[in-house]
Short mmCIF file of C-alpha atoms and ligand atoms in Angstrom, two decimals:
data_model
loop_
_atom_site.label_atom_id
_atom_site.label_comp_id
_atom_site.label_asym_id
_atom_site.label_seq_id
_atom_site.Cartn_x
_atom_site.Cartn_y
_atom_site.Cartn_z
CA LEU H 1 9.02 -1.25 -7.83
CA LYS H 2 7.60 -4.13 -5.82
CA PHE H 3 8.72 -6.49 -8.53
CA LEU H 4 12.20 -5.02 -8.47
CA VAL H 5 12.33 -5.22 -4.71
CA ASP H 6 11.38 -8.91 -4.81
CA LEU H 7 13.88 -9.56 -7.51
CA LEU H 8 16.59 -7.85 -5.57
CA ARG H 9 15.66 -9.49 -2.33
CA VAL H 10 16.83 -12.78 -3.80
CA ASN H 11 20.36 -11.57 -3.41
CA ILE H 12 20.51 -11.26 0.34
CA ALA H 13 24.27 -10.76 0.31
CA SER H 14 23.92 -7.46 -1.49
CA THR H 15 21.45 -5.83 0.92
CA TYR H 16 23.39 -2.62 1.04
CA SER H 17 23.68 -2.12 -2.71
CA HIS H 18 20.05 -3.13 -3.23
CA LEU H 19 18.89 -0.40 -0.86
CA ARG H 20 21.10 2.10 -2.63
CA PHE H 21 19.56 0.99 -5.92
CA LEU H 22 16.08 1.35 -4.46
CA GLN H 23 16.97 4.82 -3.25
CA GLY H 24 18.05 5.70 -6.80
CA ILE H 25 14.71 4.46 -8.22
CA ILE H 26 12.74 6.56 -5.74
CA GLU H 27 14.79 9.66 -6.51
CA LYS H 28 14.32 9.19 -10.27
CA ALA H 29 10.56 8.64 -9.86
CA LYS H 30 10.31 11.88 -7.88
CA VAL H 31 12.18 13.89 -10.49
CA LYS H 32 9.86 12.57 -13.21
CA GLY H 33 6.72 12.88 -11.09
CA ILE H 34 5.91 9.17 -11.44
CA PRO H 35 3.51 7.72 -8.87
CA ILE H 36 5.17 5.07 -6.75
CA VAL H 37 3.92 2.29 -4.44
CA ILE H 38 6.27 1.32 -1.64
CA ASP H 39 5.95 -1.93 0.31
CA ALA H 40 8.09 -4.35 2.33
CA ASP H 41 11.85 -3.57 2.28
CA GLY H 42 11.07 -0.21 0.71
CA LEU H 43 9.22 0.69 3.90
CA TRP H 44 12.20 -0.27 5.98
CA LEU H 45 14.31 2.08 3.92
CA ILE H 46 11.76 4.87 4.41
CA SER H 47 11.72 4.35 8.17
CA GLN H 48 15.50 4.79 8.18
CA GLN H 49 15.45 7.74 5.82
CA PRO H 50 12.00 9.41 5.76
CA SER H 51 13.26 12.47 3.90
CA LEU H 52 13.63 10.28 0.82
CA ILE H 53 9.86 10.31 0.30
CA GLN H 54 8.49 12.94 2.69
CA GLY H 55 6.27 15.46 0.89
CA TYR H 56 6.08 13.44 -2.33
CA GLN H 57 2.30 13.19 -2.62
CA ARG H 58 2.43 10.75 -5.51
CA ALA H 59 3.79 8.06 -3.21
CA ILE H 60 1.61 5.39 -1.64
CA LEU H 61 2.93 3.35 1.29
CA THR H 62 1.34 -0.01 2.11
CA PRO H 63 2.56 -1.02 5.59
CA ASN H 64 1.20 -3.95 7.58
CA TYR H 65 0.77 -3.32 11.28
CA MET H 66 4.43 -4.00 12.16
CA GLU H 67 5.76 -1.84 9.35
CA PHE H 68 3.28 0.86 10.24
CA SER H 69 4.43 0.92 13.88
CA ARG H 70 8.07 1.20 12.83
CA LEU H 71 7.32 4.11 10.52
CA TYR H 72 5.05 5.80 13.02
CA GLU H 73 7.65 5.65 15.78
CA ALA H 74 10.35 6.92 13.44
CA MET H 75 8.23 9.88 12.34
CA LEU H 76 6.23 10.83 15.42
CA ARG H 77 8.63 9.70 18.17
CA ASP H 78 5.68 8.13 19.94
CA PRO H 79 4.28 4.60 20.13
CA VAL H 80 1.13 3.83 18.12
CA ASP H 81 -2.08 4.50 20.08
CA SER H 82 -3.91 1.19 19.82
CA ASN H 83 -7.17 2.92 20.80
CA ASP H 84 -6.99 5.31 17.88
CA HIS H 85 -5.95 3.52 14.68
CA HIS H 86 -7.73 6.10 12.50
CA GLY H 87 -5.95 9.01 14.13
CA CYS H 88 -2.58 7.26 13.87
CA VAL H 89 -2.95 6.64 10.13
CA LEU H 90 -4.05 10.24 9.61
CA ARG H 91 -1.14 11.60 11.68
CA LEU H 92 1.44 9.46 9.93
CA SER H 93 0.18 10.64 6.55
CA GLN H 94 0.37 14.25 7.68
CA ALA H 95 3.83 13.79 9.19
CA MET H 96 5.00 12.38 5.86
CA GLY H 97 3.57 15.42 4.03
CA ASN H 98 0.14 14.00 3.07
CA LEU H 99 1.21 11.09 0.97
CA THR H 100 -1.20 8.16 0.88
CA ILE H 101 -0.88 5.51 3.59
CA VAL H 102 -2.66 2.15 3.39
CA GLN H 103 -2.48 0.27 6.67
CA LYS H 104 -3.27 -3.35 5.82
CA GLY H 105 -5.10 -5.38 8.39
CA GLU H 106 -8.36 -6.97 9.39
CA ARG H 107 -9.79 -3.73 8.06
CA ASP H 108 -7.64 -1.60 5.79
CA LEU H 109 -7.24 2.03 6.83
CA ILE H 110 -6.38 4.52 4.11
CA SER H 111 -5.45 8.18 4.56
CA ASP H 112 -4.12 11.09 2.53
CA GLY H 113 -3.70 13.35 5.55
CA GLU H 114 -7.16 14.82 5.10
CA LYS H 115 -9.55 11.87 5.07
CA VAL H 116 -9.47 8.37 6.48
CA LEU H 117 -11.25 5.63 4.53
CA VAL H 118 -11.95 2.20 5.95
CA CYS H 119 -12.10 -0.78 3.62
CA SER H 120 -13.84 -3.67 5.29
CA HIS H 121 -15.11 -5.33 2.13
CA GLU H 122 -15.74 -8.96 3.00
CA GLY H 123 -12.70 -11.21 2.52
CA SER H 124 -12.27 -14.26 4.69
CA SER H 125 -10.66 -15.32 7.94
CA ARG H 126 -7.58 -16.46 6.03
CA ARG H 127 -4.79 -14.17 4.93
CA CYS H 128 -2.09 -15.86 2.90
CA GLY H 129 1.51 -15.00 2.22
CA GLY H 130 1.70 -13.00 -0.97
CA GLN H 131 -1.61 -11.25 -0.46
CA GLY H 132 0.29 -8.00 0.10
CA ASP H 133 1.95 -8.42 -3.29
CA LEU H 134 -1.46 -8.64 -4.94
CA LEU H 135 -2.47 -5.46 -3.13
CA SER H 136 0.63 -3.45 -4.03
CA GLY H 137 0.62 -4.74 -7.62
CA SER H 138 -3.03 -3.94 -8.28
CA LEU H 139 -2.60 -0.63 -6.50
CA GLY H 140 0.19 0.26 -8.92
CA VAL H 141 -2.18 -0.27 -11.84
CA LEU H 142 -5.17 1.50 -10.28
CA ALA H 143 -3.04 4.44 -9.10
CA HIS H 144 -1.74 4.85 -12.63
CA TRP H 145 -5.27 4.79 -14.07
CA ALA H 146 -6.71 7.13 -11.47
CA PHE H 147 -3.79 9.54 -11.81
CA LEU H 148 -4.16 9.69 -15.60
CA ALA H 149 -7.94 10.04 -15.39
CA GLY H 150 -7.62 13.14 -13.19
CA PRO H 151 -9.87 14.48 -10.43
CA GLU H 152 -12.92 14.98 -12.71
CA LYS H 153 -13.20 11.21 -13.11
CA THR H 154 -12.81 10.58 -9.40
CA ASN H 155 -15.47 13.13 -8.39
CA GLY H 156 -12.88 15.51 -7.06
CA GLN H 157 -11.49 12.93 -4.67
CA ASN H 158 -7.76 12.37 -4.34
CA PRO H 159 -7.09 9.79 -7.10
CA PHE H 160 -4.61 7.91 -4.91
CA LEU H 161 -7.18 7.54 -2.17
CA VAL H 162 -9.69 6.20 -4.68
CA ALA H 163 -7.10 3.83 -6.16
CA ALA H 164 -6.14 2.55 -2.72
CA PHE H 165 -9.76 1.89 -1.80
CA GLY H 166 -10.22 0.05 -5.11
CA ALA H 167 -7.13 -2.10 -4.68
CA CYS H 168 -8.04 -3.03 -1.11
CA SER H 169 -11.56 -3.98 -2.23
CA LEU H 170 -10.21 -6.00 -5.15
CA THR H 171 -7.72 -7.89 -2.99
CA ARG H 172 -10.41 -8.68 -0.44
CA GLN H 173 -12.84 -9.81 -3.13
CA CYS H 174 -10.17 -12.15 -4.56
CA ASN H 175 -9.55 -13.49 -1.08
CA ASN H 176 -13.26 -14.08 -0.59
CA GLN H 177 -13.72 -15.92 -3.89
CA ALA H 178 -10.58 -18.05 -3.51
CA PHE H 179 -11.53 -18.97 0.03
CA GLN H 180 -14.92 -20.16 -1.16
CA LYS H 181 -13.17 -22.53 -3.55
CA PHE H 182 -10.15 -23.69 -1.59
CA GLY H 183 -10.86 -22.89 2.04
CA ARG H 184 -7.85 -23.10 4.32
CA SER H 185 -5.57 -24.41 1.55
CA MET H 186 -5.94 -21.29 -0.56
CA THR H 187 -2.72 -19.62 -1.66
CA ALA H 188 -1.96 -16.20 -3.15
CA SER H 189 -1.86 -17.82 -6.62
CA ASP H 190 -5.47 -18.92 -6.12
CA MET H 191 -6.28 -15.31 -5.36
CA VAL H 192 -4.55 -14.11 -8.52
CA SER H 193 -6.73 -16.49 -10.56
CA GLU H 194 -9.77 -14.62 -9.22
CA VAL H 195 -8.62 -11.14 -10.30
CA GLY H 196 -10.64 -11.14 -13.54
CA THR H 197 -13.97 -12.15 -12.07
CA ALA H 198 -13.44 -10.11 -8.90
CA PHE H 199 -12.68 -7.03 -10.99
CA ASN H 200 -15.82 -7.51 -13.08
CA LYS H 201 -17.94 -8.07 -10.05
CA LEU H 202 -16.70 -4.93 -8.29
CA PHE H 203 -16.13 -2.47 -11.08
CA GLU H 204 -17.96 -3.53 -14.24
CA THR H 205 -21.48 -3.86 -12.91
C1 LIG N 301 -2.05 18.05 4.72
O1 LIG N 301 -3.44 18.04 4.76
C2 LIG N 301 -4.00 18.73 5.86
C3 LIG N 301 -5.51 18.51 5.83
O2 LIG N 301 -6.06 18.82 4.58
C4 LIG N 301 -3.60 20.21 5.75
O3 LIG N 301 -4.10 20.91 6.88
C5 LIG N 301 -2.09 20.32 5.69
O4 LIG N 301 -1.71 21.66 5.48
C6 LIG N 301 -1.52 19.46 4.58
N1 LIG N 301 -0.07 19.45 4.63
C7 LIG N 301 0.68 19.51 3.54
C8 LIG N 301 2.15 19.43 3.75
O5 LIG N 301 0.21 19.60 2.40
#
């Protein structure tokens, strides 16, 4: 979906039809029960039309702080409480019908309406453009794996919560490794080059 969104974003003139197309993809995914990761423009669509995804527990939303605030205000009719980030992520997930929310930030906060996980795996002080794409892309893969594996393989935990924690850790590990090599000039492509070794380091040892 993220790929499609990026592809479609190229054609700025057709914003309206691209959102209609996106809406069609989401509706089809729901009918077929396919897990779906929604980022960027998809989140804007959801904030305008929450019922499109509300209650679909196979959806994972990956808002940054701005996107999170927009969604939160749309759903809870209240500004975000900056003293209670955990509670806000939990409440937004519940208001959306317990789908998985990943709030990206200095620390990533992940909730399925029941639990809140914090991913503060060491990255670096730099966050580069495109890092969110690495997160949503790897999350798509891990969510698929975790969903197919079933709850026995994830120790009874919600597979989407486990996948989200894994993808956040992986993205941060890639950031850490790329930063060690390239410092302030690191780009998202440098992070992508680290996926293989980061994955081994985190999950194969
Ligand atoms: C969401 O999860 C909470 C906590 O487990 C539960 O109390 C609530 O009933 C759930 N809501 C839905 C719509 O499943």
